[in-house]
Amino acid sequence: MKRNQLLTNKIVSWAKWFVQQEVKPGEICVDATVGNGNDTLFLAGLVGRSGKVYGFDIQTAAIEKTRQRLAENGLLERVCLIRDSHACMGKYLEPGTVKAVMFNLGYLPGGDHSLTTLPGSTLQALDAALQLIMQDGLITVVCYRGHEGALTEFKALSDFLAELNPKFYNVLRLDLINRPNLPPVLFVISKKHGKGCSLETARS
Ligand SMILES: C[S@@+](CC[C@H](N)C(=O)[O-])C[C@H]1O[C@@H](n2cnc3c(N)ncnc32)[C@H](O)[C@@H]1O
């Protein structure tokens, strides 16, 4: 495995570690970027038989591959796969009901590399996710910086998250600062106890 691939896997593992600390059987989670289904399978394992995972992707290939993997693992009934932009996740779920939302930005590995997540819809999706998560819920975002347009998305995301009101949210950034070639960055947003807030009040 190449060095950067190892780093990517490590960052994704950290995202999973944070989610695993919080999610309990019976809860609702969202995979905002289904891709090849790795995170969807992981979440389906955590929520158990009584929980539910909602998975979003704009590509039919990603949805179908993930459906097949879930079926092979006997986990299909725990997951609702939706071919729609994650920017629309608020149409499918009630505010304050979701324990964890995972984003793994960029393009579908093994697919069309020109079909990537984009700053506008990513920020809309994050805004929606902030409304959906319950108190003590969390959002993880793995953000890449290597492909075309990635740095713009990373900058937009960093600026957006830096403005979240610290009364309501903690935002952690996990960054491999001693590595070359702009490795991926993990953001973890956790919602504190207390009143939920709209986008207007969430920004300081
Ligand atoms: C890096 S891959 C996700 C990897 C995946 N989490 C896994 O475990 O295999 C990024 C995915 O985001 C999807 N994507 C791009 N724009 C999207 C959008 N607006 N809404 C939902 N998914 C999107 C792409 O189609 C691609 O499958």
JSON list of C-alpha atoms and ligand atoms in Angstrom, two decimals:
[
{"chain": "A", "resi": 1, "resn": "MET", "atom": "CA", "xyz": [0.00, 0.00, 0.00]},
{"chain": "A", "resi": 2, "resn": "LYS", "atom": "CA", "xyz": [1.29, 3.50, -0.88]},
{"chain": "A", "resi": 3, "resn": "ARG", "atom": "CA", "xyz": [2.26, 5.90, 1.89]},
{"chain": "A", "resi": 4, "resn": "ASN", "atom": "CA", "xyz": [-0.55, 8.38, 1.23]},
{"chain": "A", "resi": 5, "resn": "GLN", "atom": "CA", "xyz": [-3.06, 5.52, 1.09]},
{"chain": "A", "resi": 6, "resn": "LEU", "atom": "CA", "xyz": [-1.92, 4.44, 4.55]},
{"chain": "A", "resi": 7, "resn": "LEU", "atom": "CA", "xyz": [-2.41, 7.98, 5.85]},
{"chain": "A", "resi": 8, "resn": "THR", "atom": "CA", "xyz": [-5.86, 8.15, 4.31]},
{"chain": "A", "resi": 9, "resn": "ASN", "atom": "CA", "xyz": [-6.83, 4.88, 5.94]},
{"chain": "A", "resi": 10, "resn": "LYS", "atom": "CA", "xyz": [-5.53, 6.10, 9.27]},
{"chain": "A", "resi": 11, "resn": "ILE", "atom": "CA", "xyz": [-7.59, 9.28, 9.11]},
{"chain": "A", "resi": 12, "resn": "VAL", "atom": "CA", "xyz": [-10.70, 7.26, 8.19]},
{"chain": "A", "resi": 13, "resn": "SER", "atom": "CA", "xyz": [-9.96, 4.93, 11.13]},
{"chain": "A", "resi": 14, "resn": "TRP", "atom": "CA", "xyz": [-9.84, 7.89, 13.47]},
{"chain": "A", "resi": 15, "resn": "ALA", "atom": "CA", "xyz": [-13.20, 9.09, 12.16]},
{"chain": "A", "resi": 16, "resn": "LYS", "atom": "CA", "xyz": [-14.61, 5.65, 12.93]},
{"chain": "A", "resi": 17, "resn": "TRP", "atom": "CA", "xyz": [-13.03, 5.65, 16.38]},
{"chain": "A", "resi": 18, "resn": "PHE", "atom": "CA", "xyz": [-14.79, 8.89, 17.35]},
{"chain": "A", "resi": 19, "resn": "VAL", "atom": "CA", "xyz": [-18.14, 7.60, 16.05]},
{"chain": "A", "resi": 20, "resn": "GLN", "atom": "CA", "xyz": [-17.72, 4.25, 17.81]},
{"chain": "A", "resi": 21, "resn": "GLN", "atom": "CA", "xyz": [-17.31, 6.00, 21.18]},
{"chain": "A", "resi": 22, "resn": "GLU", "atom": "CA", "xyz": [-20.77, 7.55, 20.93]},
{"chain": "A", "resi": 23, "resn": "VAL", "atom": "CA", "xyz": [-23.16, 5.45, 18.84]},
{"chain": "A", "resi": 24, "resn": "LYS", "atom": "CA", "xyz": [-25.29, 2.84, 20.62]},
{"chain": "A", "resi": 25, "resn": "PRO", "atom": "CA", "xyz": [-27.61, 0.13, 19.27]},
{"chain": "A", "resi": 26, "resn": "GLY", "atom": "CA", "xyz": [-31.02, 1.48, 18.30]},
{"chain": "A", "resi": 27, "resn": "GLU", "atom": "CA", "xyz": [-29.77, 4.91, 17.22]},
{"chain": "A", "resi": 28, "resn": "ILE", "atom": "CA", "xyz": [-30.02, 6.62, 13.82]},
{"chain": "A", "resi": 29, "resn": "CYS", "atom": "CA", "xyz": [-26.87, 7.50, 11.83]},
{"chain": "A", "resi": 30, "resn": "VAL", "atom": "CA", "xyz": [-26.17, 9.01, 8.41]},
{"chain": "A", "resi": 31, "resn": "ASP", "atom": "CA", "xyz": [-23.48, 8.17, 5.88]},
{"chain": "A", "resi": 32, "resn": "ALA", "atom": "CA", "xyz": [-23.46, 11.39, 3.83]},
{"chain": "A", "resi": 33, "resn": "THR", "atom": "CA", "xyz": [-21.16, 9.95, 1.12]},
{"chain": "A", "resi": 34, "resn": "VAL", "atom": "CA", "xyz": [-21.83, 6.24, 0.65]},
{"chain": "A", "resi": 35, "resn": "GLY", "atom": "CA", "xyz": [-19.15, 5.60, -2.01]},
{"chain": "A", "resi": 36, "resn": "ASN", "atom": "CA", "xyz": [-18.00, 1.98, -1.84]},
{"chain": "A", "resi": 37, "resn": "GLY", "atom": "CA", "xyz": [-19.99, 1.39, 1.33]},
{"chain": "A", "resi": 38, "resn": "ASN", "atom": "CA", "xyz": [-17.23, 1.00, 3.92]},
{"chain": "A", "resi": 39, "resn": "ASP", "atom": "CA", "xyz": [-18.62, 3.60, 6.32]},
{"chain": "A", "resi": 40, "resn": "THR", "atom": "CA", "xyz": [-22.22, 2.47, 5.71]},
{"chain": "A", "resi": 41, "resn": "LEU", "atom": "CA", "xyz": [-21.30, -1.09, 6.71]},
{"chain": "A", "resi": 42, "resn": "PHE", "atom": "CA", "xyz": [-19.47, 0.19, 9.76]},
{"chain": "A", "resi": 43, "resn": "LEU", "atom": "CA", "xyz": [-22.46, 2.29, 10.87]},
{"chain": "A", "resi": 44, "resn": "ALA", "atom": "CA", "xyz": [-24.90, -0.58, 10.21]},
{"chain": "A", "resi": 45, "resn": "GLY", "atom": "CA", "xyz": [-22.85, -2.72, 12.59]},
{"chain": "A", "resi": 46, "resn": "LEU", "atom": "CA", "xyz": [-22.96, -0.06, 15.31]},
{"chain": "A", "resi": 47, "resn": "VAL", "atom": "CA", "xyz": [-26.71, 0.70, 15.24]},
{"chain": "A", "resi": 48, "resn": "GLY", "atom": "CA", "xyz": [-27.69, -2.98, 15.49]},
{"chain": "A", "resi": 49, "resn": "ARG", "atom": "CA", "xyz": [-31.01, -4.55, 14.48]},
{"chain": "A", "resi": 50, "resn": "SER", "atom": "CA", "xyz": [-33.11, -1.83, 16.13]},
{"chain": "A", "resi": 51, "resn": "GLY", "atom": "CA", "xyz": [-31.22, 1.13, 14.65]},
{"chain": "A", "resi": 52, "resn": "LYS", "atom": "CA", "xyz": [-31.18, 2.69, 11.19]},
{"chain": "A", "resi": 53, "resn": "VAL", "atom": "CA", "xyz": [-28.58, 4.12, 8.82]},
{"chain": "A", "resi": 54, "resn": "TYR", "atom": "CA", "xyz": [-29.48, 6.57, 6.05]},
{"chain": "A", "resi": 55, "resn": "GLY", "atom": "CA", "xyz": [-26.92, 6.58, 3.24]},
{"chain": "A", "resi": 56, "resn": "PHE", "atom": "CA", "xyz": [-26.69, 9.27, 0.54]},
{"chain": "A", "resi": 57, "resn": "ASP", "atom": "CA", "xyz": [-24.81, 9.36, -2.74]},
{"chain": "A", "resi": 58, "resn": "ILE", "atom": "CA", "xyz": [-25.45, 11.02, -6.10]},
{"chain": "A", "resi": 59, "resn": "GLN", "atom": "CA", "xyz": [-24.01, 8.08, -8.07]},
{"chain": "A", "resi": 60, "resn": "THR", "atom": "CA", "xyz": [-26.07, 5.00, -8.88]},
{"chain": "A", "resi": 61, "resn": "ALA", "atom": "CA", "xyz": [-22.88, 2.91, -9.03]},
{"chain": "A", "resi": 62, "resn": "ALA", "atom": "CA", "xyz": [-22.08, 3.78, -5.41]},
{"chain": "A", "resi": 63, "resn": "ILE", "atom": "CA", "xyz": [-25.60, 3.05, -4.19]},
{"chain": "A", "resi": 64, "resn": "GLU", "atom": "CA", "xyz": [-25.76, -0.29, -6.01]},
{"chain": "A", "resi": 65, "resn": "LYS", "atom": "CA", "xyz": [-22.32, -1.46, -4.90]},
{"chain": "A", "resi": 66, "resn": "THR", "atom": "CA", "xyz": [-23.17, -0.60, -1.31]},
{"chain": "A", "resi": 67, "resn": "ARG", "atom": "CA", "xyz": [-26.56, -2.33, -1.56]},
{"chain": "A", "resi": 68, "resn": "GLN", "atom": "CA", "xyz": [-24.78, -5.48, -2.73]},
{"chain": "A", "resi": 69, "resn": "ARG", "atom": "CA", "xyz": [-22.20, -5.35, 0.08]},
{"chain": "A", "resi": 70, "resn": "LEU", "atom": "CA", "xyz": [-24.89, -4.81, 2.71]},
{"chain": "A", "resi": 71, "resn": "ALA", "atom": "CA", "xyz": [-26.89, -7.75, 1.33]},
{"chain": "A", "resi": 72, "resn": "GLU", "atom": "CA", "xyz": [-23.81, -9.98, 1.40]},
{"chain": "A", "resi": 73, "resn": "ASN", "atom": "CA", "xyz": [-23.33, -9.09, 5.05]},
{"chain": "A", "resi": 74, "resn": "GLY", "atom": "CA", "xyz": [-26.99, -9.49, 6.02]},
{"chain": "A", "resi": 75, "resn": "LEU", "atom": "CA", "xyz": [-27.28, -5.79, 6.94]},
{"chain": "A", "resi": 76, "resn": "LEU", "atom": "CA", "xyz": [-29.54, -4.44, 4.22]},
{"chain": "A", "resi": 77, "resn": "GLU", "atom": "CA", "xyz": [-32.65, -4.05, 6.36]},
{"chain": "A", "resi": 78, "resn": "ARG", "atom": "CA", "xyz": [-30.80, -1.72, 8.74]},
{"chain": "A", "resi": 79, "resn": "VAL", "atom": "CA", "xyz": [-30.00, 0.76, 5.95]},
{"chain": "A", "resi": 80, "resn": "CYS", "atom": "CA", "xyz": [-32.01, 3.13, 3.81]},
{"chain": "A", "resi": 81, "resn": "LEU", "atom": "CA", "xyz": [-29.97, 3.99, 0.67]},
{"chain": "A", "resi": 82, "resn": "ILE", "atom": "CA", "xyz": [-30.94, 7.22, -1.05]},
{"chain": "A", "resi": 83, "resn": "ARG", "atom": "CA", "xyz": [-29.65, 8.41, -4.43]},
{"chain": "A", "resi": 84, "resn": "ASP", "atom": "CA", "xyz": [-29.78, 12.11, -3.72]},
{"chain": "A", "resi": 85, "resn": "SER", "atom": "CA", "xyz": [-27.39, 14.88, -2.74]},
{"chain": "A", "resi": 86, "resn": "HIS", "atom": "CA", "xyz": [-26.46, 14.99, 0.93]},
{"chain": "A", "resi": 87, "resn": "ALA", "atom": "CA", "xyz": [-27.49, 18.66, 0.73]},
{"chain": "A", "resi": 88, "resn": "CYS", "atom": "CA", "xyz": [-31.09, 17.32, 0.82]},
{"chain": "A", "resi": 89, "resn": "MET", "atom": "CA", "xyz": [-30.71, 15.05, 3.87]},
{"chain": "A", "resi": 90, "resn": "GLY", "atom": "CA", "xyz": [-33.04, 17.32, 5.86]},
{"chain": "A", "resi": 91, "resn": "LYS", "atom": "CA", "xyz": [-35.93, 16.17, 3.62]},
{"chain": "A", "resi": 92, "resn": "TYR", "atom": "CA", "xyz": [-35.60, 12.59, 4.88]},
{"chain": "A", "resi": 93, "resn": "LEU", "atom": "CA", "xyz": [-34.93, 12.96, 8.62]},
{"chain": "A", "resi": 94, "resn": "GLU", "atom": "CA", "xyz": [-36.32, 14.84, 11.63]},
{"chain": "A", "resi": 95, "resn": "PRO", "atom": "CA", "xyz": [-34.17, 17.48, 13.37]},
{"chain": "A", "resi": 96, "resn": "GLY", "atom": "CA", "xyz": [-32.48, 16.30, 16.58]},
{"chain": "A", "resi": 97, "resn": "THR", "atom": "CA", "xyz": [-32.91, 12.57, 15.88]},
{"chain": "A", "resi": 98, "resn": "VAL", "atom": "CA", "xyz": [-29.51, 11.56, 14.47]},
{"chain": "A", "resi": 99, "resn": "LYS", "atom": "CA", "xyz": [-26.56, 10.45, 16.61]},
{"chain": "A", "resi": 100, "resn": "ALA", "atom": "CA", "xyz": [-23.79, 10.61, 14.03]},
{"chain": "A", "resi": 101, "resn": "VAL", "atom": "CA", "xyz": [-23.21, 11.82, 10.47]},
{"chain": "A", "resi": 102, "resn": "MET", "atom": "CA", "xyz": [-20.10, 10.71, 8.58]},
{"chain": "A", "resi": 103, "resn": "PHE", "atom": "CA", "xyz": [-18.74, 12.58, 5.55]},
{"chain": "A", "resi": 104, "resn": "ASN", "atom": "CA", "xyz": [-15.88, 11.22, 3.45]},
{"chain": "A", "resi": 105, "resn": "LEU", "atom": "CA", "xyz": [-15.46, 13.89, 0.78]},
{"chain": "A", "resi": 106, "resn": "GLY", "atom": "CA", "xyz": [-13.89, 13.73, -2.67]},
{"chain": "A", "resi": 107, "resn": "TYR", "atom": "CA", "xyz": [-14.47, 11.23, -5.48]},
{"chain": "A", "resi": 108, "resn": "LEU", "atom": "CA", "xyz": [-15.55, 7.59, -5.65]},
{"chain": "A", "resi": 109, "resn": "PRO", "atom": "CA", "xyz": [-12.41, 5.42, -5.51]},
{"chain": "A", "resi": 110, "resn": "GLY", "atom": "CA", "xyz": [-12.40, 3.29, -8.66]},
{"chain": "A", "resi": 111, "resn": "GLY", "atom": "CA", "xyz": [-15.02, 5.54, -10.24]},
{"chain": "A", "resi": 112, "resn": "ASP", "atom": "CA", "xyz": [-15.14, 8.83, -12.16]},
{"chain": "A", "resi": 113, "resn": "HIS", "atom": "CA", "xyz": [-12.60, 11.11, -10.48]},
{"chain": "A", "resi": 114, "resn": "SER", "atom": "CA", "xyz": [-14.20, 14.21, -11.98]},
{"chain": "A", "resi": 115, "resn": "LEU", "atom": "CA", "xyz": [-17.39, 13.60, -9.94]},
{"chain": "A", "resi": 116, "resn": "THR", "atom": "CA", "xyz": [-16.34, 15.01, -6.58]},
{"chain": "A", "resi": 117, "resn": "THR", "atom": "CA", "xyz": [-18.08, 16.64, -3.67]},
{"chain": "A", "resi": 118, "resn": "LEU", "atom": "CA", "xyz": [-18.32, 20.42, -4.14]},
{"chain": "A", "resi": 119, "resn": "PRO", "atom": "CA", "xyz": [-17.99, 23.29, -1.64]},
{"chain": "A", "resi": 120, "resn": "GLY", "atom": "CA", "xyz": [-21.55, 24.65, -2.11]},
{"chain": "A", "resi": 121, "resn": "SER", "atom": "CA", "xyz": [-23.40, 21.37, -1.58]},
{"chain": "A", "resi": 122, "resn": "THR", "atom": "CA", "xyz": [-20.95, 20.21, 1.10]},
{"chain": "A", "resi": 123, "resn": "LEU", "atom": "CA", "xyz": [-21.66, 23.32, 3.19]},
{"chain": "A", "resi": 124, "resn": "GLN", "atom": "CA", "xyz": [-25.42, 22.93, 2.63]},
{"chain": "A", "resi": 125, "resn": "ALA", "atom": "CA", "xyz": [-25.14, 19.31, 3.77]},
{"chain": "A", "resi": 126, "resn": "LEU", "atom": "CA", "xyz": [-23.15, 20.26, 6.85]},
{"chain": "A", "resi": 127, "resn": "ASP", "atom": "CA", "xyz": [-25.73, 22.88, 7.72]},
{"chain": "A", "resi": 128, "resn": "ALA", "atom": "CA", "xyz": [-28.45, 20.22, 7.40]},
{"chain": "A", "resi": 129, "resn": "ALA", "atom": "CA", "xyz": [-26.42, 17.75, 9.47]},
{"chain": "A", "resi": 130, "resn": "LEU", "atom": "CA", "xyz": [-26.00, 20.32, 12.26]},
{"chain": "A", "resi": 131, "resn": "GLN", "atom": "CA", "xyz": [-29.79, 20.54, 12.48]},
{"chain": "A", "resi": 132, "resn": "LEU", "atom": "CA", "xyz": [-30.26, 16.77, 12.41]},
{"chain": "A", "resi": 133, "resn": "ILE", "atom": "CA", "xyz": [-27.85, 15.71, 15.14]},
{"chain": "A", "resi": 134, "resn": "MET", "atom": "CA", "xyz": [-29.09, 15.37, 18.70]},
{"chain": "A", "resi": 135, "resn": "GLN", "atom": "CA", "xyz": [-27.34, 16.70, 21.78]},
{"chain": "A", "resi": 136, "resn": "ASP", "atom": "CA", "xyz": [-24.07, 14.78, 22.23]},
{"chain": "A", "resi": 137, "resn": "GLY", "atom": "CA", "xyz": [-24.32, 13.80, 18.58]},
{"chain": "A", "resi": 138, "resn": "LEU", "atom": "CA", "xyz": [-21.36, 14.23, 16.27]},
{"chain": "A", "resi": 139, "resn": "ILE", "atom": "CA", "xyz": [-20.35, 14.82, 12.67]},
{"chain": "A", "resi": 140, "resn": "THR", "atom": "CA", "xyz": [-17.08, 13.57, 11.19]},
{"chain": "A", "resi": 141, "resn": "VAL", "atom": "CA", "xyz": [-15.67, 14.99, 7.95]},
{"chain": "A", "resi": 142, "resn": "VAL", "atom": "CA", "xyz": [-12.68, 13.47, 6.17]},
{"chain": "A", "resi": 143, "resn": "CYS", "atom": "CA", "xyz": [-11.50, 16.17, 3.78]},
{"chain": "A", "resi": 144, "resn": "TYR", "atom": "CA", "xyz": [-8.92, 15.64, 1.02]},
{"chain": "A", "resi": 145, "resn": "ARG", "atom": "CA", "xyz": [-6.63, 18.32, -0.37]},
{"chain": "A", "resi": 146, "resn": "GLY", "atom": "CA", "xyz": [-4.91, 16.63, -3.31]},
{"chain": "A", "resi": 147, "resn": "HIS", "atom": "CA", "xyz": [-7.37, 16.48, -6.21]},
{"chain": "A", "resi": 148, "resn": "GLU", "atom": "CA", "xyz": [-8.53, 19.39, -8.38]},
{"chain": "A", "resi": 149, "resn": "GLY", "atom": "CA", "xyz": [-10.83, 21.71, -6.44]},
{"chain": "A", "resi": 150, "resn": "ALA", "atom": "CA", "xyz": [-10.10, 19.95, -3.14]},
{"chain": "A", "resi": 151, "resn": "LEU", "atom": "CA", "xyz": [-8.20, 22.84, -1.58]},
{"chain": "A", "resi": 152, "resn": "THR", "atom": "CA", "xyz": [-11.08, 25.22, -2.30]},
{"chain": "A", "resi": 153, "resn": "GLU", "atom": "CA", "xyz": [-13.48, 22.81, -0.60]},
{"chain": "A", "resi": 154, "resn": "PHE", "atom": "CA", "xyz": [-11.10, 22.38, 2.34]},
{"chain": "A", "resi": 155, "resn": "LYS", "atom": "CA", "xyz": [-10.82, 26.16, 2.79]},
{"chain": "A", "resi": 156, "resn": "ALA", "atom": "CA", "xyz": [-14.60, 26.69, 2.58]},
{"chain": "A", "resi": 157, "resn": "LEU", "atom": "CA", "xyz": [-15.13, 23.91, 5.11]},
{"chain": "A", "resi": 158, "resn": "SER", "atom": "CA", "xyz": [-12.47, 25.24, 7.52]},
{"chain": "A", "resi": 159, "resn": "ASP", "atom": "CA", "xyz": [-13.93, 28.75, 7.38]},
{"chain": "A", "resi": 160, "resn": "PHE", "atom": "CA", "xyz": [-17.48, 27.45, 7.93]},
{"chain": "A", "resi": 161, "resn": "LEU", "atom": "CA", "xyz": [-16.51, 25.29, 10.90]},
{"chain": "A", "resi": 162, "resn": "ALA", "atom": "CA", "xyz": [-14.33, 27.96, 12.51]},
{"chain": "A", "resi": 163, "resn": "GLU", "atom": "CA", "xyz": [-17.44, 30.17, 12.73]},
{"chain": "A", "resi": 164, "resn": "LEU", "atom": "CA", "xyz": [-19.63, 27.67, 14.58]},
{"chain": "A", "resi": 165, "resn": "ASN", "atom": "CA", "xyz": [-20.77, 29.03, 17.92]},
{"chain": "A", "resi": 166, "resn": "PRO", "atom": "CA", "xyz": [-18.64, 27.45, 20.70]},
{"chain": "A", "resi": 167, "resn": "LYS", "atom": "CA", "xyz": [-21.63, 27.65, 23.06]},
{"chain": "A", "resi": 168, "resn": "PHE", "atom": "CA", "xyz": [-23.27, 24.90, 21.02]},
{"chain": "A", "resi": 169, "resn": "TYR", "atom": "CA", "xyz": [-20.49, 23.02, 19.23]},
{"chain": "A", "resi": 170, "resn": "ASN", "atom": "CA", "xyz": [-16.94, 21.79, 19.71]},
{"chain": "A", "resi": 171, "resn": "VAL", "atom": "CA", "xyz": [-14.93, 21.49, 16.51]},
{"chain": "A", "resi": 172, "resn": "LEU", "atom": "CA", "xyz": [-11.79, 19.35, 16.46]},
{"chain": "A", "resi": 173, "resn": "ARG", "atom": "CA", "xyz": [-9.33, 19.31, 13.57]},
{"chain": "A", "resi": 174, "resn": "LEU", "atom": "CA", "xyz": [-6.98, 16.33, 13.28]},
{"chain": "A", "resi": 175, "resn": "ASP", "atom": "CA", "xyz": [-4.09, 17.10, 10.98]},
{"chain": "A", "resi": 176, "resn": "LEU", "atom": "CA", "xyz": [-0.90, 15.18, 10.18]},
{"chain": "A", "resi": 177, "resn": "ILE", "atom": "CA", "xyz": [1.34, 18.24, 10.33]},
{"chain": "A", "resi": 178, "resn": "ASN", "atom": "CA", "xyz": [4.66, 16.45, 9.75]},
{"chain": "A", "resi": 179, "resn": "ARG", "atom": "CA", "xyz": [3.62, 14.85, 6.43]},
{"chain": "A", "resi": 180, "resn": "PRO", "atom": "CA", "xyz": [4.30, 16.07, 2.89]},
{"chain": "A", "resi": 181, "resn": "ASN", "atom": "CA", "xyz": [1.81, 16.34, 0.02]},
{"chain": "A", "resi": 182, "resn": "LEU", "atom": "CA", "xyz": [-1.19, 17.71, 1.88]},
{"chain": "A", "resi": 183, "resn": "PRO", "atom": "CA", "xyz": [-2.58, 14.57, 3.55]},
{"chain": "A", "resi": 184, "resn": "PRO", "atom": "CA", "xyz": [-6.31, 14.41, 4.39]},
{"chain": "A", "resi": 185, "resn": "VAL", "atom": "CA", "xyz": [-7.68, 16.22, 7.43]},
{"chain": "A", "resi": 186, "resn": "LEU", "atom": "CA", "xyz": [-10.36, 15.02, 9.84]},
{"chain": "A", "resi": 187, "resn": "PHE", "atom": "CA", "xyz": [-12.87, 17.41, 11.41]},
{"chain": "A", "resi": 188, "resn": "VAL", "atom": "CA", "xyz": [-15.04, 16.21, 14.30]},
{"chain": "A", "resi": 189, "resn": "ILE", "atom": "CA", "xyz": [-17.98, 18.41, 15.29]},
{"chain": "A", "resi": 190, "resn": "SER", "atom": "CA", "xyz": [-19.82, 17.54, 18.48]},
{"chain": "A", "resi": 191, "resn": "LYS", "atom": "CA", "xyz": [-23.04, 19.14, 19.64]},
{"chain": "A", "resi": 192, "resn": "LYS", "atom": "CA", "xyz": [-23.00, 20.12, 23.30]},
{"chain": "A", "resi": 193, "resn": "HIS", "atom": "CA", "xyz": [-25.79, 19.73, 25.85]},
{"chain": "A", "resi": 194, "resn": "GLY", "atom": "CA", "xyz": [-28.15, 22.70, 25.81]},
{"chain": "A", "resi": 195, "resn": "LYS", "atom": "CA", "xyz": [-30.51, 24.26, 23.32]},
{"chain": "A", "resi": 196, "resn": "GLY", "atom": "CA", "xyz": [-30.09, 23.31, 19.66]},
{"chain": "A", "resi": 197, "resn": "CYS", "atom": "CA", "xyz": [-29.60, 26.20, 17.30]},
{"chain": "A", "resi": 198, "resn": "SER", "atom": "CA", "xyz": [-30.28, 27.33, 13.77]},
{"chain": "A", "resi": 199, "resn": "LEU", "atom": "CA", "xyz": [-27.52, 28.26, 11.31]},
{"chain": "A", "resi": 200, "resn": "GLU", "atom": "CA", "xyz": [-27.97, 31.92, 12.21]},
{"chain": "A", "resi": 201, "resn": "THR", "atom": "CA", "xyz": [-27.38, 31.37, 15.92]},
{"chain": "A", "resi": 202, "resn": "ALA", "atom": "CA", "xyz": [-24.77, 28.65, 15.41]},
{"chain": "A", "resi": 203, "resn": "ARG", "atom": "CA", "xyz": [-22.35, 31.15, 13.90]},
{"chain": "A", "resi": 204, "resn": "SER", "atom": "CA", "xyz": [-20.64, 33.51, 16.30]},
{"chain": "B", "resi": 1, "resn": "LIG", "atom": "C1", "xyz": [-14.56, 9.32, -0.99]},
{"chain": "B", "resi": 1, "resn": "LIG", "atom": "S1", "xyz": [-16.08, 8.71, -1.61]},
{"chain": "B", "resi": 1, "resn": "LIG", "atom": "C2", "xyz": [-16.86, 8.07, -0.16]},
{"chain": "B", "resi": 1, "resn": "LIG", "atom": "C3", "xyz": [-16.25, 6.82, 0.40]},
{"chain": "B", "resi": 1, "resn": "LIG", "atom": "C4", "xyz": [-17.20, 6.03, 1.27]},
{"chain": "B", "resi": 1, "resn": "LIG", "atom": "N1", "xyz": [-17.55, 6.72, 2.49]},
{"chain": "B", "resi": 1, "resn": "LIG", "atom": "C5", "xyz": [-16.73, 4.63, 1.58]},
{"chain": "B", "resi": 1, "resn": "LIG", "atom": "O1", "xyz": [-16.71, 4.24, 2.75]},
{"chain": "B", "resi": 1, "resn": "LIG", "atom": "O2", "xyz": [-16.41, 3.90, 0.63]},
{"chain": "B", "resi": 1, "resn": "LIG", "atom": "C6", "xyz": [-17.01, 10.18, -1.92]},
{"chain": "B", "resi": 1, "resn": "LIG", "atom": "C7", "xyz": [-18.42, 9.93, -2.45]},
{"chain": "B", "resi": 1, "resn": "LIG", "atom": "O3", "xyz": [-19.15, 11.14, -2.36]},
{"chain": "B", "resi": 1, "resn": "LIG", "atom": "C8", "xyz": [-20.12, 11.10, -3.37]},
{"chain": "B", "resi": 1, "resn": "LIG", "atom": "N2", "xyz": [-20.71, 12.44, -3.58]},
{"chain": "B", "resi": 1, "resn": "LIG", "atom": "C9", "xyz": [-20.25, 13.47, -4.32]},
{"chain": "B", "resi": 1, "resn": "LIG", "atom": "N3", "xyz": [-21.09, 14.52, -4.24]},
{"chain": "B", "resi": 1, "resn": "LIG", "atom": "C10", "xyz": [-22.11, 14.14, -3.43]},
{"chain": "B", "resi": 1, "resn": "LIG", "atom": "C11", "xyz": [-23.29, 14.78, -2.97]},
{"chain": "B", "resi": 1, "resn": "LIG", "atom": "N4", "xyz": [-23.59, 16.04, -3.31]},
{"chain": "B", "resi": 1, "resn": "LIG", "atom": "N5", "xyz": [-24.14, 14.07, -2.18]},
{"chain": "B", "resi": 1, "resn": "LIG", "atom": "C12", "xyz": [-23.84, 12.79, -1.81]},
{"chain": "B", "resi": 1, "resn": "LIG", "atom": "N6", "xyz": [-22.73, 12.14, -2.20]},
{"chain": "B", "resi": 1, "resn": "LIG", "atom": "C13", "xyz": [-21.87, 12.80, -3.01]},
{"chain": "B", "resi": 1, "resn": "LIG", "atom": "C14", "xyz": [-19.37, 10.56, -4.57]},
{"chain": "B", "resi": 1, "resn": "LIG", "atom": "O4", "xyz": [-20.26, 10.08, -5.52]},
{"chain": "B", "resi": 1, "resn": "LIG", "atom": "C15", "xyz": [-18.50, 9.49, -3.91]},
{"chain": "B", "resi": 1, "resn": "LIG", "atom": "O5", "xyz": [-19.10, 8.23, -4.01]}
]
